[in-house]
Amino acid sequence: MNKPVTVDESLAREFGLTGEEYGRVLSIMGRKPSLTELGVFSVMWSEHCSYKSSRKWLRGLPTKAPWVIHGPGENAGVVDIGQGYAAIFKMESHNHPSFIEPYQGAATGVGGILRDVFTMGARPISNLNALRFGSPENPITRRIVDGVVRGIGGYGNCVGVPTVGGEINFHPAYDGNPLVNAMTVGIARQDRIFLSAAAGVGNPVVYVGSRTGRDGIHGATMSSAEFDEDALSKRPTVQVGDPFIEKLLIEACLELMATDAIVAIQDMGAAGLTSSAVEMAGKGGVGIELDLDAVPQREPNMTAYEMMLSESQERMLMVLRPDRTELARQIFEKWELDFAIIGHLTETGHIVIKHKGQLEADIPLEPLADEAPVYDRPSIAPEKPAELGSVHAPLSLDAMLLQLVASPDLASRAWVWNQYDSTVGGQTVRRPGAADAAIVKVEDTQLGLALTTDCTPRYCQADPRTGGAQAVAEAWRNITATGARPLAVTDNLNFGNPEKPEIMGQFIAALEGMGEACKVLDFPIVSGNVSLYNETRMPDGTTQAILPTPAIGGLGVLDDVSSAVGLGMQPDSDLVLIGATKGELGQSIWLREILGREEGAPPTVDLAAEKRNGDFVRAEIQAGQISACHDIADGGILVAAAEMVMASGTGCELESPDSGIRPEAFWFGEDQARYLVCVADGQSFCAKAAQAGVPARLMGRSGGNDLILPSGVTISAARLKSAHETFFPALMDQ
Amino acid sequence: MKAAIVVFPGTNRERDMAIALRRVTGQAPRMIWHHETDLSGVDLVVLPGGFSYGDYLRCGAMAAHSPIMGAVRDFAAKGGHILGVCNGFQILTESNLLPGALLRNADLRFLSQDCHLRVEVEGTPFTRRWKKGDIFRTPLAHGDGNYTADAQTLAVLEGEGRVAFRYADAKGRVCADDRTSNPNGSVNSIAGVLSENKRICGMMPHPEDLVDPLMGGEDGLPLFEGLVEALVR
C-alpha cells in the first residue's frame, strides 16, 4: 500500500509548508527530514496549530484580572467564581469539517471542546454553540443546518452535557463555508486543576481512550487552507466521533483526577499525538520518547507517519506518577477503555519516535516551537463605511414588526433547541430563550453561571473595529441583563484568508475593537481559537470570504442564582427603556429585511455608557427592583418588546416614541447599551436612573396578552408567536 | 426508603435522579455500578436515563444483559419496586420486565421539551400522590420514546389499569395523532406503564428534572414523595 515517497520541497508544499518554511526545517534538522518528521513539522507549523498569522495580534488582547486563574496558553481559560470553585471554558471552531461532512464535523467539534475542558479537571456542565449558515435560499443550506444540528445534538445529548445556549445567523457569505463554533463550560475545585506541562524524567507517557485509526490525517492542514471545488472529496480528512466513548473518558478521567496519579494531561485534538506529545514535553522543558508499537490501533499496518498525524477522536495523553500507573490502569479498565504506556519522558529535549525497531523521528523540541514561523502579514486598514442617507418606512409599524420577527436571523430557534437536551444534569435554571444568557446552577452551591455567545457579523463587515467592540459589549450586556457579574471571555476568531491584506486588515481592526471593549468593561479574554482561510474558491476562480466573525463566548457569575431574572414580560409592571436612543439604522436588521439594503455604519459603541448603564441595571436586578430584563439588539426596541411578550405571553401597551426621531428609527434602530426592564414603579425608577447618570424613560405598561402599539394597533402574543415560529419548520420540514 | 440507582456505561441522568431522591429521602441514594450484583437492603431500584452503551445495537438492549440485571430480575420476582426513566424504561422493556417497546420518535428527531402528562391510575406507589386525571408538566429528552405494543398487550395494559401516564395537552386532552400533545407519536399517547403487580413503572419523561422551583417547578415531586410514602419502613 505505502509507496516509498521522496521527502523534498515539493512534498513539503503538498503538506502545506512554504519553501522558506521547508528551508527552516532543513536548517533545524541539519539534514533532510524523514516523512514522519516532515509530517510533524507541517502540522505543528500549520496555521491551525501555530497561529502564525495571528499570534502577533493576539498578544495585544487583555487577558488578566484578579479573578483569572489561567489565561490563554492552557487547554482552556480558568476563572475564580468563588467558594473555592473555578469555571473552565473555551470555544473552538470546526468550520471546515462541518462543510464537508456536517454531522460528523459538528459532532466532533463538540467532542473536541469538551476534551479541552475536562482535560483540566473540570466536569463539563454546559455546551453552547455559535453557528453561521449560508442563505436559506441556497439549496445546500438546509442539508448543512440539518447535519450540524443533528451532530451537535447527537454528541452533546449522549455525553449528557446540556446544550443551553448559542446563536444562529444566515448570510450568503457563509454559503460555501459555514461556521460551527462550539463552547464548553466546566466546573472544578480550584485546587484540582490539571495542566499540560510534563515533568519528571523517566515518568511514563500513557495513552487512553479510543484506538488510533487513519481518520483525520492532516485535518489541521485542511483547516488551514481555502476550500476549492474539490472540498467535498476531502471527506476522509474529517474525523468520526463516538460520544459514548467520550462519556466513558470523561468519567474515567475525573475518577483518576480525584487521585494524585496525574502529573500532566492533554487531549489529542488537532494534529493528534503529534501536538499533544510536542506540547506537553515542550511546555515542561523535557524530552519525550514514544514507541508507536504500543499505541492501540484500529487498523493494521499503520505507519509511524499515519499514527502521528491521525486525528482519531476521544483520545488523551497523560504523564503519570510511576507508582500510580497500576491504579490508573484499573480505572480505565473499569470503564472499558484502552490504556497503554507508549513512552516516557527523557532529558534529551527531543521528541524521539520509534516504530518496529526503527527510529522514525528525532526532532529537537525547542526550535520546533521557538522557530515556528510568525508572520506580520501585510494589511490594509478597512475603509470607514459611508453614512446611511435618509430612509423611509414602506409599511406600517405592525406589518414591519411581523416581518422582522419572522425573518431568518430573528425567528424562533425553538426548532433547533428542541433537539438539544438542555436539562440533563438538573441544574439548568433558565433554558434557551428564557433569558438573555443561559443560567446554570453550580451543583451543591447557590452559585450560578450566566453564559452567552455573541457576534454581529454584518457590523464587523462594515466596520471591523466597531463590530469587534460590539461583540464583546453585547456578550457583557447579555450577562448583565440576567443580573450576573460578567467575568471573562473566550473568543473564536473566524476570518478569511490572512494572506490577503484586506482580510488581515479586518482581523487587526476587529481585535483592536475587542481589546478596547474588554479593557473598558474589565472582561478579559482567557481562551480562544483562530480560524482563518474561511473562503470558498468559486468555479470562476474568484474567492469569497465569510463576513468577519469574531464570536465571543461570555461567562458571568451570580453569587445567588435565585436572583437571576429572565426576559419574559411580567404582568402589571411599568416597562422602562434604559440607555440613549438616536435611532441608528445603519447595518440594521430592519434595513436589510425591510428595504433589502446592507449599508451604512454599524451603531456607535460607547463603552463608557455601556458600562454605566449595565452596572446600574445589574445593581437594580440584584436589589430586586427589576422583574424582567432584555437587552436591545437586532431589531431595536420594538423587536425587543415583542420578544418579551412572546417569552411569557404577557402583553404590553407601548408609549409614543421620542419626538425628533423618525418612528422607524426609534423603534428599529439598533443603538447600543440599551435594555428594556419591567419594574413596579417606572417614574421613581427613572428618577433613580437619572441620579446615576443613566438615560431612562417610561416605555409602556404590561398586562393582558397583546402588544399594543401607540397608534392603538393591537397584535396578540399568539399572532406574534405564529409569525416567529414559522421560519425553521418551513425551511427544514419541507 | 432506601433507594439505589444503577449506573451503566453511558448512563447520564443518574445525578439528576440522585438529587430528586435526596430531596425526598434526605439521604444520598446508593449508586450501583452495573458490574455489581448485590441489591440487599434496597427498597427501590432506579434505572436512570442516558445512553447506556451508546444506544448501540438498540436502546437498552445491551444494558439488559449487564450483570446487575440478573439481580434486578430477582428483585422484581420478589416483589421489589423499580422505576425506569427514559433509557431506564427502554432497559425494562428490553429485559421483559415491562411489555412493549420504544421506537424512534415519529418525526425521527431527538426531542427535548416540556410535555404534560395525565395521571391514568391512582393508588399505585408511583401515582398515589395524584388523583386520576391530574395533569402535570415534565421535561422529556429522547430520540426513541415512541411507545408501541401489539394489540393484545395494549388491551391487557388498558384493561388492567396499567397505563400510568399519558401525554396530554395542558388541559388534559389526549389525542394520539396530535404531535403537540403526543410529541413522539406513542400508541394511545402512552408515556408510562406498570407491571402486573404495579410495582415496576417505566416512563419516558423526566420528572426528576422538575423537583425544584429554581429549575422551573416542582411538578415532578409527587412521584418521588409517593414512593417514599409507599416504601416507608
mmCIF file of C-alpha atoms in Angstrom, chain B residues 95-209:
data_model
loop_
_atom_site.group_PDB
_atom_site.id
_atom_site.type_symbol
_atom_site.label_atom_id
_atom_site.label_comp_id
_atom_site.label_asym_id
_atom_site.label_seq_id
_atom_site.Cartn_x
_atom_site.Cartn_y
_atom_site.Cartn_z
ATOM 1 C CA SER B 95 -35.405 -7.055 29.844
ATOM 2 C CA ASN B 96 -39.071 -8.090 29.508
ATOM 3 C CA LEU B 97 -39.791 -6.622 32.917
ATOM 4 C CA LEU B 98 -42.323 -4.382 31.191
ATOM 5 C CA PRO B 99 -44.244 -5.096 27.979
ATOM 6 C CA GLY B 100 -43.932 -3.205 24.707
ATOM 7 C CA ALA B 101 -41.057 -1.378 23.045
ATOM 8 C CA LEU B 102 -39.811 2.151 22.390
ATOM 9 C CA LEU B 103 -39.321 3.068 18.740
ATOM 10 C CA ARG B 104 -37.715 6.118 17.120
ATOM 11 C CA ASN B 105 -39.754 9.271 17.659
ATOM 12 C CA ALA B 106 -42.406 9.651 14.985
ATOM 13 C CA ASP B 107 -40.654 12.579 13.268
ATOM 14 C CA LEU B 108 -37.233 10.875 13.577
ATOM 15 C CA ARG B 109 -35.682 13.746 15.513
ATOM 16 C CA PHE B 110 -34.429 13.934 19.084
ATOM 17 C CA LEU B 111 -36.963 15.818 21.213
ATOM 18 C CA SER B 112 -36.120 17.980 24.201
ATOM 19 C CA GLN B 113 -39.084 19.946 25.514
ATOM 20 C CA ASP B 114 -41.686 20.131 28.239
ATOM 21 C CA CYS B 115 -44.735 17.922 27.946
ATOM 22 C CA HIS B 116 -47.872 17.410 30.018
ATOM 23 C CA LEU B 117 -48.774 14.049 31.494
ATOM 24 C CA ARG B 118 -52.213 12.911 32.590
ATOM 25 C CA VAL B 119 -52.299 10.510 35.530
ATOM 26 C CA GLU B 120 -54.299 7.463 34.453
ATOM 27 C CA VAL B 121 -54.360 5.337 37.577
ATOM 28 C CA GLU B 122 -54.304 6.311 41.223
ATOM 29 C CA GLY B 123 -53.173 4.491 44.318
ATOM 30 C CA THR B 124 -50.042 2.860 42.878
ATOM 31 C CA PRO B 125 -46.704 3.521 44.612
ATOM 32 C CA PHE B 126 -45.811 5.797 41.685
ATOM 33 C CA THR B 127 -49.055 7.753 41.379
ATOM 34 C CA ARG B 128 -50.559 7.758 44.881
ATOM 35 C CA ARG B 129 -49.945 11.461 45.406
ATOM 36 C CA TRP B 130 -52.112 12.274 42.387
ATOM 37 C CA LYS B 131 -55.745 11.702 41.517
ATOM 38 C CA LYS B 132 -56.781 10.068 38.292
ATOM 39 C CA GLY B 133 -56.995 12.786 35.654
ATOM 40 C CA ASP B 134 -54.458 15.110 37.300
ATOM 41 C CA ILE B 135 -52.161 16.903 34.855
ATOM 42 C CA PHE B 136 -48.511 17.693 35.485
ATOM 43 C CA ARG B 137 -45.692 19.175 33.459
ATOM 44 C CA THR B 138 -42.346 17.448 32.956
ATOM 45 C CA PRO B 139 -39.382 17.722 30.614
ATOM 46 C CA LEU B 140 -38.661 14.985 28.102
ATOM 47 C CA ALA B 141 -35.428 14.367 26.210
ATOM 48 C CA HIS B 142 -35.148 11.367 23.937
ATOM 49 C CA GLY B 143 -34.779 10.107 20.403
ATOM 50 C CA ASP B 144 -36.565 6.795 20.934
ATOM 51 C CA GLY B 145 -39.652 7.339 23.040
ATOM 52 C CA ASN B 146 -42.389 6.198 20.707
ATOM 53 C CA TYR B 147 -44.108 3.516 22.793
ATOM 54 C CA THR B 148 -45.666 0.605 20.968
ATOM 55 C CA ALA B 149 -47.105 -2.804 21.800
ATOM 56 C CA ASP B 150 -49.224 -5.370 19.991
ATOM 57 C CA ALA B 151 -52.997 -5.096 20.160
ATOM 58 C CA GLN B 152 -53.375 -7.881 22.690
ATOM 59 C CA THR B 153 -50.783 -6.382 25.050
ATOM 60 C CA LEU B 154 -52.395 -2.976 24.716
ATOM 61 C CA ALA B 155 -55.777 -4.428 25.575
ATOM 62 C CA VAL B 156 -54.294 -6.030 28.693
ATOM 63 C CA LEU B 157 -52.498 -2.835 29.738
ATOM 64 C CA GLU B 158 -55.584 -0.713 29.244
ATOM 65 C CA GLY B 159 -57.911 -3.296 30.780
ATOM 66 C CA GLU B 160 -55.820 -3.839 33.906
ATOM 67 C CA GLY B 161 -55.216 -0.150 34.569
ATOM 68 C CA ARG B 162 -51.525 -0.485 33.813
ATOM 69 C CA VAL B 163 -51.142 2.696 31.773
ATOM 70 C CA ALA B 164 -49.692 5.022 34.415
ATOM 71 C CA PHE B 165 -49.331 8.233 32.408
ATOM 72 C CA ARG B 166 -50.471 9.553 29.049
ATOM 73 C CA TYR B 167 -49.182 12.517 27.061
ATOM 74 C CA ALA B 168 -51.831 15.246 27.046
ATOM 75 C CA ASP B 169 -52.189 18.947 26.405
ATOM 76 C CA ALA B 170 -52.153 21.447 29.277
ATOM 77 C CA LYS B 171 -55.889 20.962 29.744
ATOM 78 C CA GLY B 172 -55.612 17.183 29.917
ATOM 79 C CA ARG B 173 -56.945 16.383 26.458
ATOM 80 C CA VAL B 174 -55.386 13.305 24.905
ATOM 81 C CA CYS B 175 -55.037 12.972 21.152
ATOM 82 C CA ALA B 176 -52.599 10.350 19.888
ATOM 83 C CA ASP B 177 -52.351 11.889 16.401
ATOM 84 C CA ASP B 178 -51.501 15.377 17.648
ATOM 85 C CA ARG B 179 -47.728 15.930 17.732
ATOM 86 C CA THR B 180 -48.116 18.962 20.003
ATOM 87 C CA SER B 181 -49.546 16.939 22.876
ATOM 88 C CA ASN B 182 -48.165 13.489 21.962
ATOM 89 C CA PRO B 183 -44.765 14.583 20.661
ATOM 90 C CA ASN B 184 -43.118 11.221 19.984
ATOM 91 C CA GLY B 185 -46.167 9.508 18.490
ATOM 92 C CA SER B 186 -46.685 6.874 21.211
ATOM 93 C CA VAL B 187 -49.593 4.490 20.710
ATOM 94 C CA ASN B 188 -52.615 5.611 22.768
ATOM 95 C CA SER B 189 -50.354 8.515 23.900
ATOM 96 C CA ILE B 190 -48.798 6.166 26.448
ATOM 97 C CA ALA B 191 -45.947 7.816 28.395
ATOM 98 C CA GLY B 192 -45.587 5.334 31.245
ATOM 99 C CA VAL B 193 -46.672 1.772 32.011
ATOM 100 C CA LEU B 194 -46.841 -0.506 35.052
ATOM 101 C CA SER B 195 -46.061 -4.164 35.645
ATOM 102 C CA GLU B 196 -48.825 -6.603 36.528
ATOM 103 C CA ASN B 197 -48.190 -6.120 40.268
ATOM 104 C CA LYS B 198 -47.874 -2.362 39.700
ATOM 105 C CA ARG B 199 -44.512 -2.288 41.449
ATOM 106 C CA ILE B 200 -42.479 -1.657 38.317
ATOM 107 C CA CYS B 201 -43.008 1.581 36.423
ATOM 108 C CA GLY B 202 -41.323 2.727 33.225
ATOM 109 C CA MET B 203 -41.783 6.199 31.758
ATOM 110 C CA MET B 204 -40.046 8.292 29.101
ATOM 111 C CA PRO B 205 -40.248 11.868 30.531
ATOM 112 C CA HIS B 206 -38.037 13.130 33.350
ATOM 113 C CA PRO B 207 -39.969 14.082 36.493
ATOM 114 C CA GLU B 208 -36.598 14.121 38.291
ATOM 115 C CA ASP B 209 -35.668 17.266 36.363
#
